[in-house]
CSV table of C-alpha atoms and ligand atoms in Angstrom, one decimal:
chain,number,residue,atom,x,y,z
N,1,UNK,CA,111.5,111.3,140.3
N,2,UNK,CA,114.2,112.6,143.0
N,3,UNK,CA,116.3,110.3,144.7
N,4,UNK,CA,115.8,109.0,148.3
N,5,UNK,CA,118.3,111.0,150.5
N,6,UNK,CA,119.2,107.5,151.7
N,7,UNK,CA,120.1,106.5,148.4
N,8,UNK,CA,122.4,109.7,147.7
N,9,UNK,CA,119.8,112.1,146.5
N,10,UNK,CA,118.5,115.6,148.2
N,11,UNK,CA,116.8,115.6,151.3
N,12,UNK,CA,113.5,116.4,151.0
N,13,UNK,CA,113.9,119.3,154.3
N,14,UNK,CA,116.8,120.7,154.8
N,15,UNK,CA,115.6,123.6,157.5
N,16,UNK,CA,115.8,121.6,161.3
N,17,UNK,CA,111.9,121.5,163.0
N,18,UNK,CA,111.8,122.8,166.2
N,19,UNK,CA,114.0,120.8,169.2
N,20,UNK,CA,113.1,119.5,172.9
N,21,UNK,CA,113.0,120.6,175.3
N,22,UNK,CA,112.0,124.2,175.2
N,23,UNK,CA,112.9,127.2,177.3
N,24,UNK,CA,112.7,130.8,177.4
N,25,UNK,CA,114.4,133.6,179.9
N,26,UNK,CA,112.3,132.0,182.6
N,27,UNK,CA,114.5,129.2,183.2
N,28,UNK,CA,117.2,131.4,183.0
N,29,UNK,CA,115.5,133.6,186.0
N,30,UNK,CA,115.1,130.6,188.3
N,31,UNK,CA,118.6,129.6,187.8
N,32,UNK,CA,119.6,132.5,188.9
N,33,UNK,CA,117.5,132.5,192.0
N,34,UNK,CA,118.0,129.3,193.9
N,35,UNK,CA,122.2,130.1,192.7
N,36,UNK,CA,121.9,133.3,194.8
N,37,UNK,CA,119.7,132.2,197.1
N,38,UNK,CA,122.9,129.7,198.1
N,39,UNK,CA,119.9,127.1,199.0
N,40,UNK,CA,120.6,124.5,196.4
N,41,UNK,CA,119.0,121.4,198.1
N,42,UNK,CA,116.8,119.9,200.8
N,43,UNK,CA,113.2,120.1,200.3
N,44,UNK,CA,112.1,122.8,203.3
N,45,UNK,CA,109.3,124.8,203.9
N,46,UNK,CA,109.5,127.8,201.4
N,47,UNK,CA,111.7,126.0,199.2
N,48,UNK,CA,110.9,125.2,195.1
N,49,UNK,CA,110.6,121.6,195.4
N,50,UNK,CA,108.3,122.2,198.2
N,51,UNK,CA,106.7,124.8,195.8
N,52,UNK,CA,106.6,122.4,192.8
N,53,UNK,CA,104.9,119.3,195.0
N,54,UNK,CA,102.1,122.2,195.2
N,55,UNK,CA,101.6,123.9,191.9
N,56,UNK,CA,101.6,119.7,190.5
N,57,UNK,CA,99.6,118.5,193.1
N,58,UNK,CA,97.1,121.5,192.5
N,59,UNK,CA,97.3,120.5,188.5
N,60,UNK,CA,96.6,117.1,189.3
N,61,UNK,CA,93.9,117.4,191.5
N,62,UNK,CA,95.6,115.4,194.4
N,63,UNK,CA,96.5,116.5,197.8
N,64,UNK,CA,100.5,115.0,198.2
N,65,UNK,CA,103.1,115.3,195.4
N,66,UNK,CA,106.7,114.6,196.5
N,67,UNK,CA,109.5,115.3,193.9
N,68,UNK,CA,112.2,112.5,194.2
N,69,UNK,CA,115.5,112.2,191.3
N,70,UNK,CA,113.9,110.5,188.6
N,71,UNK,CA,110.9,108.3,187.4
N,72,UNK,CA,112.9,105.0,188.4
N,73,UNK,CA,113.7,106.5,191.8
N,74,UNK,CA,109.4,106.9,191.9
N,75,UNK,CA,108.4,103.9,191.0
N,76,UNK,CA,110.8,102.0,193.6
N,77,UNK,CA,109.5,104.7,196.4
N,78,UNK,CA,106.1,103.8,195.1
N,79,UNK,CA,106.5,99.9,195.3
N,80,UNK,CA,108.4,100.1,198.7
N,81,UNK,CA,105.8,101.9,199.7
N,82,UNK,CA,103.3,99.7,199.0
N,83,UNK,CA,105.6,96.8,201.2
N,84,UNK,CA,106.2,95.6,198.0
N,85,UNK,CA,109.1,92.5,199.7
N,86,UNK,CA,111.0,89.8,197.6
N,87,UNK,CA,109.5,87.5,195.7
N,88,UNK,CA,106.7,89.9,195.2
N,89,UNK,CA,104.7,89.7,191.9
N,90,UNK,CA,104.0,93.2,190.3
N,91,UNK,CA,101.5,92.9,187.0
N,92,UNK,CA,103.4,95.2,184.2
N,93,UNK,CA,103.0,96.0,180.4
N,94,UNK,CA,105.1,93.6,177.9
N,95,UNK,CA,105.5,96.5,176.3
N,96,UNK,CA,106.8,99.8,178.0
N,97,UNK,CA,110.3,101.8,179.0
N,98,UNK,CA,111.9,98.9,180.5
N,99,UNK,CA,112.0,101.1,184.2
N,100,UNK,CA,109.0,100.0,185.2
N,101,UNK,CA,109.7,96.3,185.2
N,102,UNK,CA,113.8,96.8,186.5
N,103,UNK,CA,112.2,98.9,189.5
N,104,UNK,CA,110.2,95.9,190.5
N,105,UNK,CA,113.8,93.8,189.5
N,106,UNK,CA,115.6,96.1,191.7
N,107,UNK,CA,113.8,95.5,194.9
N,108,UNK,CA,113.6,91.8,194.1
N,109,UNK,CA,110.2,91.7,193.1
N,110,UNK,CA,109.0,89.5,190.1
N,111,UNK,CA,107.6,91.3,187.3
N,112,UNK,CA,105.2,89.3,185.9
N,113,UNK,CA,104.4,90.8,182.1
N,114,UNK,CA,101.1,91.1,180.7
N,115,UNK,CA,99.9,91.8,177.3
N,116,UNK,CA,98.9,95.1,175.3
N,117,UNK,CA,96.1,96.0,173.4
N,118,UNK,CA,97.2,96.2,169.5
N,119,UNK,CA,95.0,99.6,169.2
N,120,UNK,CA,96.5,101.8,172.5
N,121,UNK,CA,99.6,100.4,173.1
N,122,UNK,CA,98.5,100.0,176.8
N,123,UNK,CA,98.4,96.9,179.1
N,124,UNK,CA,94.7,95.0,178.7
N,125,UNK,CA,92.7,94.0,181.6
N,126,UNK,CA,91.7,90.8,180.8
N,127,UNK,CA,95.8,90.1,180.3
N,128,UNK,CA,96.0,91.4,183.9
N,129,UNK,CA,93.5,89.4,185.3
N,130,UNK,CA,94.7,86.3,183.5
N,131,UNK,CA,99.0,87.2,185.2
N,132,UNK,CA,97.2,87.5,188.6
N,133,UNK,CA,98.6,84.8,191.0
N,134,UNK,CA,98.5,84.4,195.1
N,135,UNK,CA,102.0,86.0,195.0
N,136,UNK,CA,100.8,89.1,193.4
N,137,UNK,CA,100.6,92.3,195.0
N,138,UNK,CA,100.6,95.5,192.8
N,139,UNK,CA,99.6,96.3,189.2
N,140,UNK,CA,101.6,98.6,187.0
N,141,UNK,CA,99.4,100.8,184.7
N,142,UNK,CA,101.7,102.8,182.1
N,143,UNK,CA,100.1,105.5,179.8
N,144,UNK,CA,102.5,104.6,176.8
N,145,UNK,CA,103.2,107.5,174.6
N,146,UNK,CA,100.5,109.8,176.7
N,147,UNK,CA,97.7,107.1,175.9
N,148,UNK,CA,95.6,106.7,179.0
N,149,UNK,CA,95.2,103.0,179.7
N,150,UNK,CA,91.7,101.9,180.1
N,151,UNK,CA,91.5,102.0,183.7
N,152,UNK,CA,87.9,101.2,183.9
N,153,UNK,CA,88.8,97.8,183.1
N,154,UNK,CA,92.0,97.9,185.3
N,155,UNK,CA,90.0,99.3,188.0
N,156,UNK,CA,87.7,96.7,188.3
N,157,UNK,CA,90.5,93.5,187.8
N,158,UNK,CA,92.4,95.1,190.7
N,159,UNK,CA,88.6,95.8,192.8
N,160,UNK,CA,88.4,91.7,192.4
N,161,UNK,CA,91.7,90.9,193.6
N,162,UNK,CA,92.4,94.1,196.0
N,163,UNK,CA,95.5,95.2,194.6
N,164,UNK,CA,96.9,98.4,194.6
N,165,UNK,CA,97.4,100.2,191.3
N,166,UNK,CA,100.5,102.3,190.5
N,167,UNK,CA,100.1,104.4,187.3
N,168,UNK,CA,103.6,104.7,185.1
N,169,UNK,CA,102.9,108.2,184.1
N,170,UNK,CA,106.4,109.3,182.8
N,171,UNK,CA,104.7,109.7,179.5
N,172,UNK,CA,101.6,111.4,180.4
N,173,UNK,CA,101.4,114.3,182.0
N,174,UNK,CA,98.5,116.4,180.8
N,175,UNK,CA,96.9,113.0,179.9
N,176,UNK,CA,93.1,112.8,181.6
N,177,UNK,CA,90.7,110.3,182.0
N,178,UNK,CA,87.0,110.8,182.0
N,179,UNK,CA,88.3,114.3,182.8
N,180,UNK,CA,90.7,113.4,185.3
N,181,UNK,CA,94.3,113.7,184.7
N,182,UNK,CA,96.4,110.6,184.7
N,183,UNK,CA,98.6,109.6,188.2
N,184,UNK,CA,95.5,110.7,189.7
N,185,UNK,CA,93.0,108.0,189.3
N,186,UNK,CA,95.0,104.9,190.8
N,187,UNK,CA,96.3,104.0,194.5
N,188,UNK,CA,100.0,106.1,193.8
N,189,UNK,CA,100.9,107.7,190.5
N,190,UNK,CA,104.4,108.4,189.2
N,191,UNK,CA,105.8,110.7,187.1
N,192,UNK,CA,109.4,111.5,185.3
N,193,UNK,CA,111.1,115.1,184.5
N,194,UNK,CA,114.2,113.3,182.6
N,195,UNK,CA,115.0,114.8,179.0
N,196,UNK,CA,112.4,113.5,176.6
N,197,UNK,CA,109.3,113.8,179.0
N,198,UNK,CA,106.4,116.5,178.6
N,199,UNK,CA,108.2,119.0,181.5
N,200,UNK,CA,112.1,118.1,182.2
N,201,UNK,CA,115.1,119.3,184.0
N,202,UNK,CA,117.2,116.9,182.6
N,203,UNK,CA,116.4,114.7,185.0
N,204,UNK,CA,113.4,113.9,188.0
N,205,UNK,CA,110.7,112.7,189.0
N,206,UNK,CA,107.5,113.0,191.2
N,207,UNK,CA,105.1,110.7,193.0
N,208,UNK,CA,101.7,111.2,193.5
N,209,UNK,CA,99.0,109.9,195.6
N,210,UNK,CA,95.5,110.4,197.6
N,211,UNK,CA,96.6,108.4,200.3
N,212,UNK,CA,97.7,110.6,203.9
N,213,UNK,CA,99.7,107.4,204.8
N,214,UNK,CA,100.9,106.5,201.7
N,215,UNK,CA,102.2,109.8,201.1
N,216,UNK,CA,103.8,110.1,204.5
N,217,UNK,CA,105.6,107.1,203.9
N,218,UNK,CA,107.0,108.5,200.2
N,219,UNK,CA,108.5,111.5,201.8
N,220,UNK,CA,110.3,109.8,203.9
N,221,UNK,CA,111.7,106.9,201.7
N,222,UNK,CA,113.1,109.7,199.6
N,223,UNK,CA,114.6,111.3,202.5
N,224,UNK,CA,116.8,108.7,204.5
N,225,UNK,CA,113.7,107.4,205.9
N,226,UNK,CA,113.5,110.4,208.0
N,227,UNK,CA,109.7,111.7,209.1
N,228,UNK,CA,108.7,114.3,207.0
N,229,UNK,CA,109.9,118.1,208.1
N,230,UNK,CA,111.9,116.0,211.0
N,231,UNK,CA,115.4,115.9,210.8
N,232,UNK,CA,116.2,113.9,213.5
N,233,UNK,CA,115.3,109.7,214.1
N,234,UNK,CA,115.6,107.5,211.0
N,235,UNK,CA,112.6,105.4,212.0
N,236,UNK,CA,112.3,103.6,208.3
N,237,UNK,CA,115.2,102.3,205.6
N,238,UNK,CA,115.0,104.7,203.1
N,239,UNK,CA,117.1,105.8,200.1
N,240,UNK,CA,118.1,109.6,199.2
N,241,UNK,CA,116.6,110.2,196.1
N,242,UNK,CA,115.6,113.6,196.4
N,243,UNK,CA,115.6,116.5,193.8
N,244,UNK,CA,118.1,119.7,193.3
N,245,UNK,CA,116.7,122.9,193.9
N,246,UNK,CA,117.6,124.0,190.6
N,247,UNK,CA,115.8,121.2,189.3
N,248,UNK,CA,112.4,122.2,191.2
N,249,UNK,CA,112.6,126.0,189.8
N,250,UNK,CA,112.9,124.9,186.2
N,251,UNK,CA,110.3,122.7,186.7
N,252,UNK,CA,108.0,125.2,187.8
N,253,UNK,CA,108.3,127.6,185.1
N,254,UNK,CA,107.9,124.4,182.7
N,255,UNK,CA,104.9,123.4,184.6
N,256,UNK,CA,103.6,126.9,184.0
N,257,UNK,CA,104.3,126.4,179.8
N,258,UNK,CA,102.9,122.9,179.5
N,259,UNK,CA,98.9,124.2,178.9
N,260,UNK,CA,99.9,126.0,175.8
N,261,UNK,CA,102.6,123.1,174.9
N,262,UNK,CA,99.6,120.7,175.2
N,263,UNK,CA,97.2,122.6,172.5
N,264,UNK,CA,100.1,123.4,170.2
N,265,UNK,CA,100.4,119.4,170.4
N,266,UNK,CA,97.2,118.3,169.8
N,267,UNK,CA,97.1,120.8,166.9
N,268,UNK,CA,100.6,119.2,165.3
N,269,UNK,CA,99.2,115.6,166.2
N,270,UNK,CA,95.4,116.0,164.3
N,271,UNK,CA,96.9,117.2,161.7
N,272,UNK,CA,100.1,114.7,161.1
N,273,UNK,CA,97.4,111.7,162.2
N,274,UNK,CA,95.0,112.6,159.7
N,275,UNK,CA,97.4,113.2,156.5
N,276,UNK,CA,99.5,110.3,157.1
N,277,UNK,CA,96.6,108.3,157.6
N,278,UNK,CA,96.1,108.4,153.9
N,279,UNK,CA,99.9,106.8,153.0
N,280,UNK,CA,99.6,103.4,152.7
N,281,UNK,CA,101.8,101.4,155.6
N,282,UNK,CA,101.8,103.6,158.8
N,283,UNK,CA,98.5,103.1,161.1
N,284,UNK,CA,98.6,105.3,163.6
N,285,UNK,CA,98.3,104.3,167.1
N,286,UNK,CA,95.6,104.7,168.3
N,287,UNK,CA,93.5,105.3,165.1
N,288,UNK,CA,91.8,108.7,165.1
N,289,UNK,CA,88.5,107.8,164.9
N,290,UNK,CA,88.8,104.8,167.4
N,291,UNK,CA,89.9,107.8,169.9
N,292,UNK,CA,87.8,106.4,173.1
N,293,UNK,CA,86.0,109.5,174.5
N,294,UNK,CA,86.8,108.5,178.0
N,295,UNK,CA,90.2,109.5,176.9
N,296,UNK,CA,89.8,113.9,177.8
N,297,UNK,CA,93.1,114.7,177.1
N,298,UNK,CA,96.3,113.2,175.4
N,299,UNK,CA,100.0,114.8,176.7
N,300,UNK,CA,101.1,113.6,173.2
N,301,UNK,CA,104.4,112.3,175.1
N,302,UNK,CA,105.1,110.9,171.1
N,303,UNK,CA,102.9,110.6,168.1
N,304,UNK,CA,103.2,106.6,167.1
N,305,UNK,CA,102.4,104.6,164.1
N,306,UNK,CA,102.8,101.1,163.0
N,307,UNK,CA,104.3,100.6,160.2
N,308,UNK,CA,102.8,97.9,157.5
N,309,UNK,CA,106.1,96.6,155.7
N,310,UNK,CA,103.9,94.7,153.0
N,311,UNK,CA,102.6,98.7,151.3
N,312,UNK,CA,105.8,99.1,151.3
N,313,UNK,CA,107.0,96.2,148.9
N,314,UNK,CA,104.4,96.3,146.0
N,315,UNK,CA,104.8,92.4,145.8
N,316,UNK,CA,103.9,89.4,147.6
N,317,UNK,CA,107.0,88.5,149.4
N,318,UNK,CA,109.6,91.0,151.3
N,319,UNK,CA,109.3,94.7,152.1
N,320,UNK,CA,111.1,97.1,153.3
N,321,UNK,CA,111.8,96.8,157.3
N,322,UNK,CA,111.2,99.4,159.4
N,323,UNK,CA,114.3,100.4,160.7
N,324,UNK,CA,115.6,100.9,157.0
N,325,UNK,CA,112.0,102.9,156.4
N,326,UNK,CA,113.2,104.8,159.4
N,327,UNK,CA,116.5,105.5,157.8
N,328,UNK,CA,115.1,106.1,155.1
N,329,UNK,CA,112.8,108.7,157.2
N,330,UNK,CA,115.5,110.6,158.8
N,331,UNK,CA,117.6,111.1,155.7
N,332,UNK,CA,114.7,113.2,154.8
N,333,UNK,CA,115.2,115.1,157.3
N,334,UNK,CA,112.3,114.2,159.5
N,335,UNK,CA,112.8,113.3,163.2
N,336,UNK,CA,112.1,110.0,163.8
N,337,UNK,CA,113.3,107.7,166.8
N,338,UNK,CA,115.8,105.1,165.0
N,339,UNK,CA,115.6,103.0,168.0
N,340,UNK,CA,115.0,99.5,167.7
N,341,UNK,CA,112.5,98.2,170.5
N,342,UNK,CA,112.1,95.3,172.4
N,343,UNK,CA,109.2,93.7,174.0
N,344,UNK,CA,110.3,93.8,177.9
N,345,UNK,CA,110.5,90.1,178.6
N,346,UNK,CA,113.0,89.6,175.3
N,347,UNK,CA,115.6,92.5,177.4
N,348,UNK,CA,118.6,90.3,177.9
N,349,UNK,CA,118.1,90.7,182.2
N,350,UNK,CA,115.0,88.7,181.3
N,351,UNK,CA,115.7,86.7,178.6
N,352,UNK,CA,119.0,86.0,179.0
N,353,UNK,CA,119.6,83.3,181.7
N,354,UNK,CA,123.9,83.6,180.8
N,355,UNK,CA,123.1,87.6,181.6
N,356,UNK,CA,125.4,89.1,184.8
N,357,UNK,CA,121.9,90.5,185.9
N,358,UNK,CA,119.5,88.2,184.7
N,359,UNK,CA,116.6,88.5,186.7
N,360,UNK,CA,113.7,86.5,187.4
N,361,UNK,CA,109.8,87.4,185.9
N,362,UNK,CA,107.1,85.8,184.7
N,363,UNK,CA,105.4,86.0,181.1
N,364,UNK,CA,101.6,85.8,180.9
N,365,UNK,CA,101.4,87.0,177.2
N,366,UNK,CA,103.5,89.4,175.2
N,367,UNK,CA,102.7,88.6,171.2
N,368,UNK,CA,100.8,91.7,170.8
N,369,UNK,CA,103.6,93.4,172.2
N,370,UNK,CA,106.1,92.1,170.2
N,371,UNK,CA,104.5,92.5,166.8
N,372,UNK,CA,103.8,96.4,167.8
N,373,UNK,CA,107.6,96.9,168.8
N,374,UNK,CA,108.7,95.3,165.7
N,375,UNK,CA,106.6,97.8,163.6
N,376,UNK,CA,106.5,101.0,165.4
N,377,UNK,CA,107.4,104.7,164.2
N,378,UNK,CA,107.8,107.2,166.7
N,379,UNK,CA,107.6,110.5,166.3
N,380,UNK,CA,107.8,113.6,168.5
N,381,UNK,CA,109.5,114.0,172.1
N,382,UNK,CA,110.4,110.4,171.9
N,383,UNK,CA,113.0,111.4,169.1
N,384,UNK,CA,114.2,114.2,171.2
N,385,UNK,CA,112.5,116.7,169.0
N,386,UNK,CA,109.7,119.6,168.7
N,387,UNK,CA,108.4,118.5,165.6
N,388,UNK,CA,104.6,118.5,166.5
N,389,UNK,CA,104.9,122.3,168.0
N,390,UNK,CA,105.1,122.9,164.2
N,391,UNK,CA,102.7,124.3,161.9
N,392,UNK,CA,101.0,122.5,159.3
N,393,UNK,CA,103.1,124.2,156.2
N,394,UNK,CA,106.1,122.3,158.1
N,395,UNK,CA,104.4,119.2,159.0
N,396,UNK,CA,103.3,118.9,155.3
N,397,UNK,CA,107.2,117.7,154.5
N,398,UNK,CA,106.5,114.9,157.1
N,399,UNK,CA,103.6,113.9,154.7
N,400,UNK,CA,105.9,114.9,151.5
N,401,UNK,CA,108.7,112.9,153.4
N,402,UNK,CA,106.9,109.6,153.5
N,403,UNK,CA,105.4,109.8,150.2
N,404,UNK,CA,108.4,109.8,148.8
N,405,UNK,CA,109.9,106.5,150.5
N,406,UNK,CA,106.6,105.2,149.4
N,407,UNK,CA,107.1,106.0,145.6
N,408,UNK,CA,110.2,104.9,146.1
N,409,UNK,CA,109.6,101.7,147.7
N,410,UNK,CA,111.0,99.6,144.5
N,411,UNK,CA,114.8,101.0,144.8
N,412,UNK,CA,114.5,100.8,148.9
N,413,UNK,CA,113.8,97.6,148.6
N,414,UNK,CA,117.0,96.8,145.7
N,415,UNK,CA,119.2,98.6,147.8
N,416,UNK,CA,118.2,97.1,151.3
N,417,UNK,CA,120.5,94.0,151.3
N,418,UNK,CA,123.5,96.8,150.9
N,419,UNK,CA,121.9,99.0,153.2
N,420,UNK,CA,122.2,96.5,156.1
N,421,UNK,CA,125.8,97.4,156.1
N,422,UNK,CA,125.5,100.8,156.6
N,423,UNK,CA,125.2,102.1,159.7
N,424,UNK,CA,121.7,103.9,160.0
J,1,LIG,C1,111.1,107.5,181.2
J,1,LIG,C2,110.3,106.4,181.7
J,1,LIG,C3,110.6,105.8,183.0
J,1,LIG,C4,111.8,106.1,183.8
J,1,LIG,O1,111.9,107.5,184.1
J,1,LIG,P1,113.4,108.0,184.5
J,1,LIG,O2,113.2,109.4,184.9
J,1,LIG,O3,114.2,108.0,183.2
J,1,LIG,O4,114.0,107.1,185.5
J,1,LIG,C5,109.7,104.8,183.4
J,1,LIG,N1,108.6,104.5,182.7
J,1,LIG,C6,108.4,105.0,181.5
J,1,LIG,C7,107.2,104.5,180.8
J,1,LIG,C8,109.2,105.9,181.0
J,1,LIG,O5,108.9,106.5,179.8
């Protein structure tokens, strides 16, 4: 039996899997452009942000986009926009990027964390409607890992108590529910363009909404608070967060390569869900053939699993943890994110009162969301890489990959204590 690459012996894949993000000559091209066209900012009429806001609006089925400088920068625009005021309660997932509770922080709201469901990974109404207090005045719905959450159920808790609904879509674009795409279906939607995300320039962002005075207001707050196409009076507070020109081209031409992206995904993510289904320990989230057929369309933002320490022991007590199984992955050669998560409310601004920034919040529930952080294996985008672009012949060494920790789950285990020391 060969070694564990952990453990000193070969790797089971030595040739890299394709990388994130993606480009072609096309990004090259619109470089070029907005560099000669010597109109590297604003967003004017005729320019590419302004071009952008239309081709994503048109994709999204919403009539205002405004790009702003990242998915932070959106969901503060968003909350502001909403009158979000100090002291404010905003409902948000225990368990997401930690940006959507520090944007609430950073405009001295309280963000008040409710509980996920164990098989999405996304924020559960009935937790919702159990943080809702008098003070509360938004609800943050994220789509975590391109996994619409059920807003059916959101819908109708935030109906009852009339609050506005911001969707976290930094995750999902190209994710649909009941055939409309995510960021579309609550009160503002908000979406990210930094490195990892389904379309990037490095860095930006884009929010989203139905709403002729809500979307009014966005432009503006990204814009020095000045009317939209007015230069002149600065009639509300507002921040610059807008977006580079060069920004806005690439983003078009990745905007334009995202529908083939998307199948070449769902192709790589069947086929790695199925297989790996089989190996005892990872569950993937959500399981297959629990897939809710509200859910029309999955951006496949990451492909996640939970990993089951105790298939990985062969005895009663101990197994291996996951962060040495994810070691133990990566030595393989397999991308996986090595990153060790935390639930939001254990983030030392939260939990910490001794913390510089420690900021105030409120949690309703988070268990669920702490047993899924401390058992999680991410693949895809999440770990900066291409992998589920790949063929099945390639995925197969994923499969071969975690067979192999599996059959060698006896001398992971020996070696872990040792392994603790080195740095994985
Ligand atoms: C990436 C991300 C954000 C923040 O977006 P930035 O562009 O990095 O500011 C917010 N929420 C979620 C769920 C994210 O994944």
């Amino acid at each position: 039996m060969t070694a564990l690459a952990l453990l000193g012996g070969p790797p089971l894949r030595t040739r890299p899997f394709q990388t994130w993000p993606q480009f072609d000559q096309a990004e090259f091209d619109a470089l070029a452009d907005v560099l000669n066209s010597r109109r590297w900012g604003g967003i004017h009429s005729g320019s590419q942000g302004e071009s952008f806001e239309t081709e994503l609006a048109a994709y999204l089925q919403v009539p205002h986009a405004a790009v702003v400088s990242s998915g932070t920068a959106g969901l503060m625009i968003a909350l502001r926009a909403l009158g979000i005021r100090p002291g404010d309660e905003v409902v948000v997932p225990a368990m997401t990027y930690v940006a959507t509770a520090t944007a609430v922080s950073l405009l001295g709201g309280v963000p008040v964390f409710a509980d996920i469901d164990p098989a999405t990974h996304t924020i559960s109404g009935s937790a919702v409607k159990a943080a809702i207090s008098e003070k509360t005045k938004a609800v943050i719905a994220v789509h975590l890992g391109g996994h619409p959450a059920d807003m059916d159920s959101l819908g109708s808790v935030a109906g009852t108590y009339g609050l506005p609904i911001i969707e976290d879509c930094a995750q999902s674009l190209g994710s649909a529910w009941k055939g409309c795409q995510t960021g579309s279906l609550g009160t503002i939607g908000v979406f990210s363009f930094a490195s990892t995300k389904n379309i990037t320039a490095g860095e930006g962002g884009a929010v989203v909404t139905h709403d002729d005075e809500l979307a009014g207001r966005i432009a503006s707050l990204r814009d020095h608070g000045r009317p939209p196409g007015d230069a002149g009076d600065h009639p509300q507070l507002g921040w610059n967060l807008r977006l580079s020109e060069f920004q806005s081209a690439i983003l078009r031409v990745q905007l334009a390569r995202l529908k083939d992206q998307l199948a070449a995904k769902a192709k790589g993510a069947a086929y790695l869900a199925s297989e790996l289904s089989s190996v005892p320990g990872l569950r993937p989230v959500p399981i297959p053939t629990d897939l809710d057929p509200r859910v029309t369309a999955h951006g496949r933002f990451s492909l996640a699993f939970t990993f089951g320490s105790e298939a990985f022991s062969g005895e009663a007590t101990g197994g291996v943890s996951v962060s040495v199984f994810r070691a133990a992955l990566r030595a393989e050669g397999i991308p996986v994110s090595l990153r060790d998560l935390v639930a939001c409310p254990d983030e030392p601004i939260y939990a910490d009162a001794t913390s510089r920034d420690y900021s105030s919040s409120r949690t309703v529930s988070a268990a669920q969301a702490r047993a899924a952080c401390a058992r999680l294996v991410l693949l895809g985008q999440a770990a900066g890489s291409g992998l589920l672009f790949e063929e099945s012949e390639a995925l197969a060494d994923v499969v071969r990959a975690v067979q192999k920790i599996h059959k060698n789950r006896h001398h992971l285990r020996r070696e872990q204590s040792q392994l603790g020391q080195i740095r994985v």
